Amino acid sequence: MAGKTLGTVVNAALREIGEPAITAFTSTYLMEQQLIAEANNTAREIRDRFEPEWANKRTSFLTTAQITTENVAVTNASATITSVDANGADAQNWGTAAAGMYFRAATDTTSYLISSVDAVSDPNTVVLEQTYLGTTATAATYRILKDTYPISDTDFGDLEKAIMPTAGPYSGWANSFPQRQLTYVPLAELLALCGGDRHRDTSGYPTHIARIIVNSSDYPQFILWPFPTTAMLVEVWYQPWITENTTFATTLFGGDAPPTASDAVEHRLKACACRLNKDRDGEQYWEQRYTLALAALIRKENTGAKRSGMDVATFRSNYGINYPVSSAILFETKGAQR
């Protein structure tokens, strides 16, 4: 749907206070510039207020398969580890290793962040962020893994849903379907779930995802747990940031919103224009219209929840049964026995 353009809503606000319509923006027209700023702020406010489904965008990324080929030579108190074969001879097995992955010896419970990789020389070598504290070994088994992934879409705001198109072994609702959707949790909860050890081997299929700080390129990063052991596609739905719109003919919200969303922005701009024109009655009227438009938007967003049941916390075991919230009679007559 096309929706209203920035120029359309600015002109509506100007006409509300008796100003002539314009055909292009002028940087020296202060009221016009203030209305443009108000339009951008309101569009952001609408999206932030209830994170509408119609604003969701899609992206994806691939996980990285773990490396366990042959063996590794490690030395206590050294930060450099070496690729070797089963006999301890030099090897080149780390062509897919990269900085930002983690190294863990099979007999160890400590993971070391990888700072750099030399995958060209023979043997391949890796430099760890910190010196290795484990036991020196000439041909130890190991794994090099990656559990942290950036999302490079420049308009990425916040994650809504993350889905593994490749079905995992875990059951979903009613134990009927393989669970593909990852549970989005805070980092503290993810660490609690894994007991503080993100790299304990727990079958290699992620079930949870948590956001952490941006990387050096300013892209948001996400930790998957359990860490993936094979290459898998992760489908991501997210709320995008709204960039500043200063173009007369550009539609609000990128043209992907219901008409009521554009109406809400127009009402807010009319309230802003009335405020600048010292028209308090007009300001209050259009602010109320803005509030009503927001309510209509939220109602549209919740259309799928109409006539839905509601779970009641009775502090007794239940079996997934819920009751429509149309009457209190059931709650007054329902016995304690199941």
XYZ file of N, CA and C in Angstrom, residues 41-291:
753
model
N 9.868 11.800 14.236
C 9.785 11.357 15.635
C 8.522 10.538 15.882
N 7.416 10.962 15.276
C 6.147 10.251 15.473
C 6.171 8.879 14.814
N 6.753 8.797 13.620
C 6.863 7.497 12.952
C 7.675 6.523 13.804
N 8.755 7.018 14.397
C 9.563 6.166 15.285
C 8.773 5.765 16.520
N 8.039 6.734 17.081
C 7.249 6.472 18.288
C 6.201 5.392 18.043
N 5.556 5.445 16.885
C 4.520 4.459 16.569
C 5.121 3.061 16.500
N 6.252 2.938 15.853
C 6.880 1.617 15.748
C 7.390 1.129 17.096
N 7.965 2.050 17.873
C 8.520 1.644 19.167
C 7.438 1.308 20.176
N 6.267 1.932 20.023
C 5.224 1.768 21.031
C 4.686 0.346 21.065
N 4.436 -0.261 19.903
C 3.863 -1.614 19.939
C 4.482 -2.566 18.919
N 5.611 -2.187 18.317
C 6.352 -3.070 17.422
C 5.420 -3.836 16.480
N 4.793 -3.142 15.547
C 3.770 -3.769 14.700
C 4.329 -4.855 13.790
N 3.515 -5.864 13.552
C 3.922 -6.960 12.676
C 4.142 -6.482 11.244
N 3.370 -5.478 10.814
C 3.510 -5.029 9.438
C 4.856 -4.358 9.171
N 5.577 -4.005 10.220
C 6.878 -3.362 10.036
C 8.023 -4.367 9.963
N 7.749 -5.642 10.261
C 8.823 -6.632 10.310
C 9.505 -6.807 8.955
N 10.823 -6.924 9.004
C 11.608 -7.223 7.812
C 12.347 -8.541 8.028
N 12.780 -9.124 6.934
C 13.436 -10.433 6.994
C 14.884 -10.344 6.532
N 15.740 -11.113 7.200
C 17.106 -11.322 6.740
C 17.508 -12.730 7.157
N 18.735 -13.111 6.906
C 19.186 -14.450 7.291
C 20.703 -14.465 7.388
N 21.217 -15.479 8.055
C 22.666 -15.700 8.074
C 22.935 -17.193 8.193
N 24.153 -17.581 7.855
C 24.561 -18.978 7.933
C 25.466 -19.190 9.133
N 25.254 -20.272 9.842
C 26.168 -20.625 10.919
C 27.407 -21.301 10.321
N 28.439 -21.412 11.131
C 29.711 -21.985 10.695
C 29.908 -23.363 11.316
N 30.275 -24.326 10.500
C 30.520 -25.674 11.014
C 31.757 -25.681 11.904
N 31.706 -26.458 12.956
C 32.866 -26.579 13.829
C 33.998 -27.315 13.108
N 35.229 -27.116 13.585
C 36.406 -27.787 13.028
C 36.938 -28.757 14.072
N 37.046 -30.015 13.698
C 37.598 -31.029 14.611
C 38.593 -31.926 13.882
N 39.024 -31.503 12.693
C 39.871 -32.347 11.851
C 41.221 -32.636 12.500
N 41.584 -33.881 12.544
C 42.858 -34.361 13.093
C 43.105 -33.820 14.506
N 44.282 -33.220 14.756
C 44.636 -32.881 16.128
C 45.270 -31.502 16.231
N 45.650 -31.137 17.470
C 46.252 -29.837 17.743
C 47.405 -30.023 18.721
N 48.449 -29.231 18.533
C 49.560 -29.184 19.487
C 49.397 -27.931 20.330
N 49.348 -28.118 21.644
C 49.166 -26.996 22.566
C 50.268 -27.025 23.621
N 50.648 -25.829 24.055
C 51.692 -25.703 25.068
C 51.197 -24.820 26.193
N 51.314 -25.289 27.405
C 50.912 -24.497 28.561
C 51.655 -23.169 28.574
N 50.922 -22.077 28.841
C 51.455 -20.711 28.936
C 51.810 -20.099 27.587
N 51.441 -20.751 26.478
C 51.654 -20.185 25.147
C 50.308 -19.845 24.524
N 50.246 -18.750 23.772
C 49.000 -18.343 23.126
C 48.878 -18.898 21.716
N 49.925 -19.554 21.209
C 49.914 -20.084 19.852
C 49.674 -21.589 19.867
N 48.723 -22.041 19.067
C 48.452 -23.472 18.931
C 48.671 -23.859 17.472
N 48.946 -25.149 17.223
C 49.375 -25.596 15.903
C 48.543 -26.778 15.426
N 48.197 -26.756 14.147
C 47.471 -27.865 13.536
C 48.435 -29.020 13.265
N 48.077 -30.217 13.745
C 48.915 -31.402 13.539
C 48.028 -32.601 13.205
N 48.686 -33.681 12.732
C 47.945 -34.919 12.503
C 48.006 -35.791 13.749
N 47.507 -37.005 13.649
C 47.431 -37.882 14.816
C 48.800 -38.243 15.368
N 49.854 -38.132 14.526
C 51.206 -38.455 14.967
C 51.978 -37.229 15.441
N 51.315 -36.071 15.437
C 51.978 -34.849 15.868
C 52.731 -34.137 14.765
N 52.612 -34.606 13.508
C 53.277 -33.951 12.385
C 52.474 -32.736 11.932
N 53.173 -31.753 11.363
C 52.526 -30.524 10.921
C 51.381 -30.817 9.949
N 50.308 -30.022 10.059
C 49.135 -30.210 9.197
C 48.506 -28.858 8.871
N 47.595 -28.881 7.914
C 46.876 -27.670 7.489
C 45.377 -27.980 7.476
N 44.772 -27.856 8.622
C 43.361 -28.224 8.769
C 42.451 -27.048 9.097
N 42.984 -25.839 9.139
C 42.205 -24.727 9.669
C 41.885 -23.659 8.620
N 41.625 -24.103 7.419
C 41.325 -23.157 6.347
C 40.053 -22.360 6.559
N 39.120 -22.885 7.350
C 37.862 -22.170 7.598
C 37.832 -21.494 8.965
N 38.923 -21.587 9.712
C 38.978 -20.910 11.014
C 39.131 -19.407 10.808
N 38.667 -18.627 11.788
C 38.731 -17.170 11.676
C 38.751 -16.550 13.061
N 39.260 -15.334 13.118
C 39.220 -14.587 14.375
C 37.766 -14.442 14.821
N 37.552 -14.514 16.130
C 36.200 -14.441 16.660
C 35.593 -15.795 16.963
N 36.217 -16.867 16.463
C 35.786 -18.216 16.824
C 36.446 -18.604 18.149
N 36.074 -19.748 18.670
C 36.604 -20.209 19.953
C 37.313 -21.548 19.783
N 38.370 -21.730 20.589
C 39.108 -22.995 20.622
C 38.911 -23.657 21.977
N 38.695 -24.977 21.951
C 38.625 -25.734 23.201
C 39.227 -27.118 22.987
N 40.178 -27.471 23.841
C 40.720 -28.829 23.829
C 39.665 -29.779 24.378
N 39.632 -30.992 23.855
C 38.572 -31.932 24.220
C 38.592 -32.289 25.695
N 39.774 -32.263 26.305
C 39.878 -32.633 27.720
C 39.762 -31.427 28.642
N 39.477 -30.255 28.084
C 39.451 -29.016 28.858
C 38.018 -28.510 28.975
N 37.790 -27.627 29.934
C 36.478 -26.989 30.085
C 36.569 -25.481 29.886
N 37.689 -25.026 29.337
C 37.897 -23.604 29.085
C 37.929 -23.347 27.588
N 37.197 -22.334 27.146
C 37.215 -21.922 25.744
C 38.053 -20.660 25.607
N 38.811 -20.575 24.518
C 39.691 -19.436 24.278
C 39.269 -18.743 22.988
N 39.060 -17.437 23.068
C 38.721 -16.667 21.876
C 39.934 -16.590 20.959
N 39.715 -16.767 19.671
C 40.797 -16.732 18.688
C 41.005 -15.299 18.214
N 42.250 -14.818 18.312
C 42.583 -13.457 17.881
C 42.981 -13.404 16.415
N 43.736 -14.410 15.936
C 44.174 -14.418 14.540
C 44.445 -15.845 14.088
N 44.407 -16.035 12.763
C 44.604 -17.360 12.172
C 45.574 -17.245 11.004
N 46.546 -18.143 10.948
C 47.407 -18.288 9.772
C 47.032 -19.606 9.106
N 46.185 -19.514 8.085
C 45.713 -20.709 7.389
C 46.483 -20.946 6.098
N 47.572 -20.201 5.885
C 48.369 -20.326 4.666
C 49.640 -21.125 4.910
N 50.320 -20.807 5.996
C 51.587 -21.478 6.291
C 51.371 -22.947 6.630
N 52.430 -23.710 6.516
C 52.419 -25.119 6.910
C 53.392 -25.293 8.070
N 52.887 -25.549 9.286
C 51.499 -25.871 9.636
C 50.634 -24.622 9.820
N 49.300 -24.825 9.812
C 48.391 -23.749 10.203
C 48.566 -23.472 11.691
N 48.476 -22.186 12.040
C 48.573 -21.809 13.453
C 47.464 -20.837 13.816
N 47.161 -20.801 15.092
C 46.152 -19.894 15.635
C 46.740 -19.204 16.855
N 46.475 -17.909 16.976
C 46.874 -17.160 18.164
C 45.625 -16.896 18.998
N 45.668 -17.315 20.257
C 44.542 -17.142 21.167
C 44.589 -15.777 21.838
N 43.431 -15.328 22.300
C 43.354 -14.040 23.000
C 44.180 -14.064 24.285
N 44.170 -15.187 24.985
C 44.937 -15.371 26.221
C 45.790 -16.635 26.101
N 46.820 -16.724 26.918
C 47.676 -17.904 26.878
C 46.918 -19.140 27.334
N 47.283 -20.267 26.754
C 46.627 -21.539 27.054
C 47.029 -22.006 28.450
N 46.041 -22.354 29.262
C 46.290 -22.732 30.654
C 46.219 -24.233 30.886
N 45.871 -24.985 29.848
C 45.734 -26.427 30.012
C 47.056 -27.162 29.936
N 46.954 -28.482 29.864
C 48.134 -29.345 29.841
C 48.759 -29.370 28.449
N 50.079 -29.298 28.403
C 50.800 -29.394 27.137
C 50.533 -30.748 26.481
N 50.280 -30.723 25.152
C 50.015 -31.962 24.418
C 50.521 -31.815 22.991
N 51.021 -32.893 22.423
C 51.554 -32.854 21.060
C 50.514 -33.199 20.007
N 49.443 -33.879 20.390
C 48.398 -34.261 19.426
C 47.077 -34.460 20.159
N 46.503 -33.364 20.614
C 45.256 -33.426 21.382
C 44.056 -33.292 20.451
N 42.950 -33.907 20.841
C 41.696 -33.670 20.126
C 41.125 -32.333 20.586
N 40.287 -31.727 19.765
C 39.881 -30.343 20.009
C 38.638 -30.024 19.199
N 38.145 -28.804 19.369
C 37.157 -28.247 18.457
C 37.385 -26.743 18.356
N 37.167 -26.219 17.166
C 37.123 -24.774 16.926
C 35.697 -24.470 16.497
N 35.047 -23.569 17.194
C 33.610 -23.354 16.988
C 33.275 -21.866 16.933
N 32.091 -21.606 16.454
C 31.592 -20.229 16.411
C 30.166 -20.207 16.931
N 29.920 -19.381 17.956
C 28.562 -19.270 18.503
C 28.021 -17.851 18.443
N 28.824 -16.898 17.958
C 28.428 -15.489 17.937
C 28.392 -14.992 16.500
N 27.254 -14.406 16.108
C 27.052 -14.012 14.717
C 26.510 -12.587 14.631
N 27.075 -11.760 13.734
C 26.554 -10.408 13.538
C 25.436 -10.397 12.503
N 24.599 -9.385 12.570
C 23.601 -9.131 11.532
C 23.958 -7.791 10.908
N 24.274 -7.823 9.624
C 24.870 -6.662 8.971
C 23.874 -5.751 8.270
N 22.584 -6.030 8.361
C 21.598 -5.127 7.751
C 21.661 -3.769 8.443
N 21.859 -2.712 7.676
C 22.097 -1.393 8.263
C 20.880 -0.817 8.972
N 19.682 -1.313 8.657
C 18.481 -0.783 9.308
C 17.995 -1.689 10.432
N 18.829 -2.645 10.873
C 18.404 -3.582 11.915
C 18.153 -2.840 13.218
N 16.930 -3.027 13.768
C 16.584 -2.391 15.030
C 16.622 -3.369 16.183
N 15.673 -4.313 16.196
C 15.671 -5.333 17.239
C 15.087 -6.621 16.685
N 15.570 -7.723 17.207
C 15.127 -9.031 16.738
C 13.712 -9.319 17.219
N 12.900 -9.833 16.317
C 11.550 -10.271 16.656
C 11.481 -11.795 16.750
N 11.967 -12.465 15.715
C 11.926 -13.927 15.687
C 13.157 -14.449 14.958
N 13.673 -15.560 15.433
C 14.769 -16.253 14.757
C 14.352 -17.701 14.570
N 14.475 -18.187 13.344
C 13.958 -19.512 12.994
C 15.039 -20.307 12.278
N 15.142 -21.571 12.631
C 16.050 -22.487 11.952
C 15.239 -23.249 10.904
N 15.360 -22.918 9.622
C 14.581 -23.649 8.609
C 14.870 -25.144 8.586
N 16.054 -25.535 9.068
C 16.347 -26.956 9.212
C 15.822 -27.413 10.561
N 14.879 -28.318 10.569
C 14.236 -28.724 11.815
C 15.217 -29.417 12.741
N 15.127 -29.103 14.009
C 15.977 -29.725 15.012
C 15.298 -30.917 15.658
N 15.958 -31.517 16.615
C 15.410 -32.715 17.251
C 14.417 -32.426 18.355
N 14.198 -31.143 18.675
C 13.370 -30.813 19.822
C 11.919 -30.646 19.410
N 11.008 -31.020 20.282
C 9.582 -30.955 19.982
C 9.014 -29.605 20.355
N 8.026 -29.160 19.584
C 7.354 -27.906 19.870
C 6.036 -28.141 20.570
N 5.034 -27.344 20.224
C 3.730 -27.392 20.875
C 3.148 -28.804 20.809
N 2.673 -29.264 21.951
C 2.017 -30.579 22.070
C 2.909 -31.728 21.623
N 4.234 -31.476 21.583
C 5.180 -32.514 21.177
C 4.859 -33.073 19.791
N 4.241 -32.251 18.948
C 3.820 -32.730 17.637
C 4.769 -32.316 16.522
N 5.363 -31.141 16.640
C 6.165 -30.604 15.558
C 7.590 -30.329 16.039
N 8.569 -30.517 15.173
C 9.930 -30.124 15.531
C 9.984 -28.619 15.785
N 10.649 -28.215 16.836
C 10.709 -26.798 17.186
C 11.810 -26.112 16.401
N 11.419 -25.171 15.564
C 12.389 -24.466 14.734
C 12.658 -23.047 15.223
N 11.754 -22.479 15.989
C 11.927 -21.093 16.430
C 12.815 -21.038 17.665
N 13.823 -20.169 17.608
C 14.719 -19.991 18.740
C 14.055 -19.106 19.785
N 14.324 -19.363 21.038
C 13.791 -18.549 22.123
C 14.730 -17.372 22.356
N 14.183 -16.154 22.221
C 14.979 -14.930 22.377
C 15.007 -14.560 23.852
N 16.188 -14.590 24.455
C 16.317 -14.352 25.892
C 17.433 -13.350 26.150
N 17.431 -12.697 27.328
C 18.575 -11.865 27.709
C 19.813 -12.737 27.902
N 20.976 -12.132 27.787
C 22.217 -12.886 27.941
C 22.296 -13.559 29.300
N 21.834 -12.869 30.355
C 21.897 -13.449 31.699
C 21.115 -14.755 31.769
N 19.962 -14.809 31.095
C 19.161 -16.036 31.114
C 19.838 -17.141 30.320
N 20.435 -16.779 29.182
C 21.137 -17.781 28.389
C 22.289 -18.388 29.187
N 23.039 -17.533 29.904
C 24.153 -18.031 30.711
C 23.658 -18.916 31.850
N 22.496 -18.572 32.403
C 21.929 -19.409 33.462
C 21.522 -20.771 32.908
N 20.970 -20.786 31.700
C 20.542 -22.046 31.094
C 21.717 -22.982 30.833
N 22.845 -22.401 30.422
C 23.997 -23.244 30.088
C 24.951 -23.407 31.260
N 24.573 -22.890 32.422
C 25.431 -23.014 33.589
C 26.725 -22.244 33.455
N 26.720 -21.198 32.635
C 27.917 -20.393 32.433
C 28.889 -20.979 31.424
N 28.610 -22.159 30.900
C 29.495 -22.811 29.927
C 28.772 -22.918 28.590
N 28.957 -21.915 27.731
C 28.264 -21.878 26.445
C 28.746 -22.959 25.487
N 29.923 -23.499 25.744
C 30.537 -24.403 24.767
C 30.588 -25.848 25.228
N 29.799 -26.174 26.222
C 29.596 -27.585 26.549
C 28.816 -28.217 25.394
N 29.224 -29.384 24.974
C 28.580 -30.022 23.825
C 27.175 -30.476 24.200
N 26.161 -29.866 23.600
C 24.777 -30.246 23.892
C 24.006 -30.520 22.600
N 24.616 -31.245 21.706
C 24.012 -31.792 20.480
C 24.171 -30.904 19.258
N 24.569 -29.657 19.404
C 24.897 -28.847 18.241
C 23.744 -28.183 17.537
N 22.541 -28.203 18.125
C 21.402 -27.539 17.490
C 20.889 -26.436 18.408
N 20.985 -25.165 17.996
C 20.596 -24.054 18.872
C 19.111 -24.070 19.220
N 18.819 -23.647 20.443
C 17.437 -23.476 20.890
C 17.185 -22.066 21.414
N 18.249 -21.325 21.758
C 18.115 -19.995 22.336
C 19.049 -19.014 21.628
N 18.674 -17.747 21.685
C 19.469 -16.688 21.074
C 19.439 -15.469 21.985
N 20.582 -14.798 22.130
C 20.686 -13.619 22.997
C 21.521 -12.551 22.300
N 21.131 -11.307 22.503
C 21.849 -10.191 21.876
C 22.965 -9.699 22.790
N 24.110 -9.334 22.171
C 25.216 -8.745 22.920
C 25.678 -7.481 22.202
N 26.812 -6.934 22.622
C 27.316 -5.672 22.102
C 27.644 -5.773 20.610
N 27.679 -4.634 19.932
C 28.003 -4.615 18.507
C 29.465 -5.003 18.295
N 29.781 -5.448 17.073
C 31.166 -5.780 16.750
C 31.914 -4.539 16.278
N 33.130 -4.720 15.784
C 33.962 -3.581 15.388
C 33.390 -2.818 14.200
N 32.484 -3.445 13.449
C 31.829 -2.772 12.319
C 30.503 -2.142 12.721
N 30.212 -2.142 14.014
C 28.994 -1.556 14.573
C 27.741 -2.349 14.213
N 27.901 -3.637 13.940
C 26.757 -4.503 13.684
C 26.372 -5.235 14.973
N 25.082 -5.363 15.262
C 24.661 -6.102 16.458
C 25.039 -7.571 16.339
N 25.375 -8.179 17.478
C 25.783 -9.581 17.493
C 24.836 -10.413 18.353
N 24.724 -11.685 17.988
C 23.840 -12.597 18.707
C 24.569 -13.903 19.003
N 24.371 -14.388 20.230
C 24.928 -15.673 20.640
C 23.859 -16.749 20.476
N 24.229 -17.853 19.849
C 23.349 -19.009 19.721
C 23.771 -20.065 20.738
N 22.779 -20.659 21.401
C 23.082 -21.741 22.338
C 21.995 -22.811 22.252
N 22.398 -24.074 22.267
C 23.759 -24.606 22.159
C 24.422 -24.174 20.851
N 25.749 -24.134 20.863
C 26.458 -23.661 19.679
C 26.243 -24.629 18.514
N 26.115 -24.099 17.283
C 25.911 -24.968 16.121
C 27.197 -25.702 15.754
N 27.079 -26.953 15.402
C 28.243 -27.741 14.999
C 28.320 -27.923 13.490
N 27.254 -27.565 12.781
C 27.235 -27.664 11.324
C 26.744 -26.342 10.743
N 26.913 -26.185 9.440
C 26.408 -24.994 8.764
C 24.889 -25.084 8.658
N 24.199 -24.081 9.175
C 22.737 -24.045 9.148
C 22.271 -22.636 8.793
N 21.120 -22.556 8.178
C 20.524 -21.271 7.841
C 19.661 -20.784 8.996
N 19.867 -19.546 9.405
C 19.033 -18.931 10.437
C 18.246 -17.795 9.785
N 16.927 -17.898 9.827
C 16.046 -16.870 9.270
C 15.657 -15.910 10.388
N 15.799 -14.618 10.124
C 15.584 -13.599 11.150
C 14.508 -12.620 10.693
N 13.555 -12.359 11.590
C 12.572 -11.289 11.393
C 12.876 -10.206 12.411
N 12.907 -8.958 11.950
C 13.326 -7.881 12.847
C 12.553 -6.595 12.594
N 12.562 -5.738 13.623
C 11.997 -4.397 13.500
C 13.104 -3.462 13.018
N 12.929 -2.799 11.883
C 13.985 -1.920 11.373
C 13.962 -0.552 12.042
N 15.143 0.077 12.069
C 15.196 1.478 12.467
C 14.552 2.324 11.378
N 13.927 3.415 11.784
C 13.386 4.358 10.805
C 14.435 5.434 10.567
N 14.886 5.558 9.348
C 15.860 6.593 9.018
C 15.143 7.925 8.828
N 15.881 9.003 9.003
C 15.298 10.333 8.857
C 14.807 10.548 7.426
N 13.543 10.893 7.295
C 12.925 11.133 5.996
C 12.847 12.638 5.762
N 13.539 13.119 4.753
C 13.514 14.552 4.438
C 13.097 14.801 2.990
N 12.577 13.769 2.327
C 12.205 13.885 0.920
C 10.701 14.085 0.787
N 10.293 15.075 0.040
C 8.894 15.477 -0.080
C 8.006 14.326 -0.541
N 8.454 13.555 -1.525
C 7.599 12.534 -2.138
C 7.798 11.138 -1.558
N 8.577 10.996 -0.500
C 8.812 9.676 0.092
C 7.687 9.322 1.052
N 7.168 8.093 0.937
C 6.069 7.677 1.804
C 6.556 7.438 3.228
N 5.666 7.686 4.177
C 5.967 7.397 5.573
C 6.050 5.888 5.778
N 6.890 5.449 6.678
C 7.055 4.029 7.016
C 7.497 3.194 5.820
N 8.019 3.832 4.786
C 8.432 3.064 3.626
C 7.277 2.489 2.836
N 6.062 2.948 3.102
C 4.902 2.488 2.350
C 4.356 1.151 2.783
N 4.856 0.597 3.906
C 4.420 -0.746 4.297
C 3.429 -0.743 5.451
N 2.891 0.421 5.821
C 2.007 0.518 6.978
C 0.547 0.628 6.547
N -0.397 0.264 7.432
C -1.814 0.500 7.138
C -2.090 1.994 7.087
N -3.132 2.423 6.371
C -3.419 3.856 6.241
C -3.569 4.567 7.580
N -4.061 3.879 8.599
C -4.252 4.512 9.904
C -2.940 5.019 10.483
N -1.836 4.363 10.153
C -0.536 4.808 10.662
C -0.174 6.177 10.085
N -0.395 6.361 8.782
C -0.145 7.666 8.164
C -1.091 8.722 8.719
N -2.348 8.324 8.968
C -3.306 9.259 9.558
C -2.832 9.719 10.933
N -2.293 8.796 11.716
C -1.816 9.151 13.054
C -0.707 10.189 12.975
N 0.222 10.010 12.038
C 1.302 10.992 11.877
C 0.726 12.340 11.464
N -0.243 12.326 10.566
C -0.865 13.583 10.125
C -1.549 14.291 11.293
N -2.263 13.550 12.132
C -2.921 14.159 13.293
C -1.891 14.783 14.236
N -0.783 14.086 14.458
C 0.244 14.620 15.351
C 0.864 15.892 14.766
N 1.060 15.934 13.450
C 1.618 17.136 12.829
C 0.648 18.306 12.915
N -0.645 18.024 12.787
C -1.629 19.101 12.942
C -1.610 19.634 14.368
N -1.471 18.738 15.347
C -1.363 19.184 16.741
C -0.119 20.035 16.934
N 0.982 19.635 16.301
C 2.230 20.401 16.397
C 2.066 21.786 15.776
N 1.426 21.844 14.608
C 1.218 23.132 13.944
C 0.340 24.048 14.794
N -0.712 23.493 15.400
C -1.580 24.293 16.269
C -0.809 24.803 17.484
N 0.074 23.980 18.026
C 0.879 24.416 19.170
C 1.780 25.581 18.784
N 2.418 25.472 17.623
C 3.286 26.553 17.158
C 2.487 27.814 16.852
N 1.207 27.636 16.509
C 0.342 28.772 16.182
C -0.441 29.276 17.394
N -0.114 28.734 18.595
C -0.762 29.134 19.853
C -2.257 28.809 19.876
N -2.662 27.796 19.120
C -4.058 27.364 19.101
C -4.189 26.152 20.022
N -4.472 26.391 21.304
C -4.492 25.303 22.283
C -5.661 24.346 22.061
N -6.815 24.891 21.676
C -7.964 24.016 21.424
C -7.680 23.070 20.257
N -7.122 23.634 19.191
C -6.780 22.800 18.039
C -5.733 21.760 18.388
N -4.754 22.153 19.196
C -3.712 21.211 19.610
C -4.315 20.033 20.377
N -5.213 20.350 21.335
C -5.829 19.288 22.129
C -6.695 18.375 21.262
N -7.424 18.973 20.314
C -8.291 18.178 19.448
C -7.477 17.179 18.623
N -6.417 17.663 17.969
C -5.647 16.784 17.099
C -4.789 15.794 17.891
N -4.415 16.176 19.099
C -3.685 15.216 19.936
C -4.610 14.056 20.323
N -5.891 14.396 20.571
C -6.859 13.344 20.874
C -7.092 12.452 19.652
N -7.159 13.058 18.482
C -7.314 12.266 17.251
C -6.109 11.341 17.050
N -4.930 11.829 17.398
C -3.722 11.004 17.306
C -3.832 9.798 18.239
N -4.299 10.041 19.466
C -4.448 8.953 20.438
C -5.454 7.917 19.954
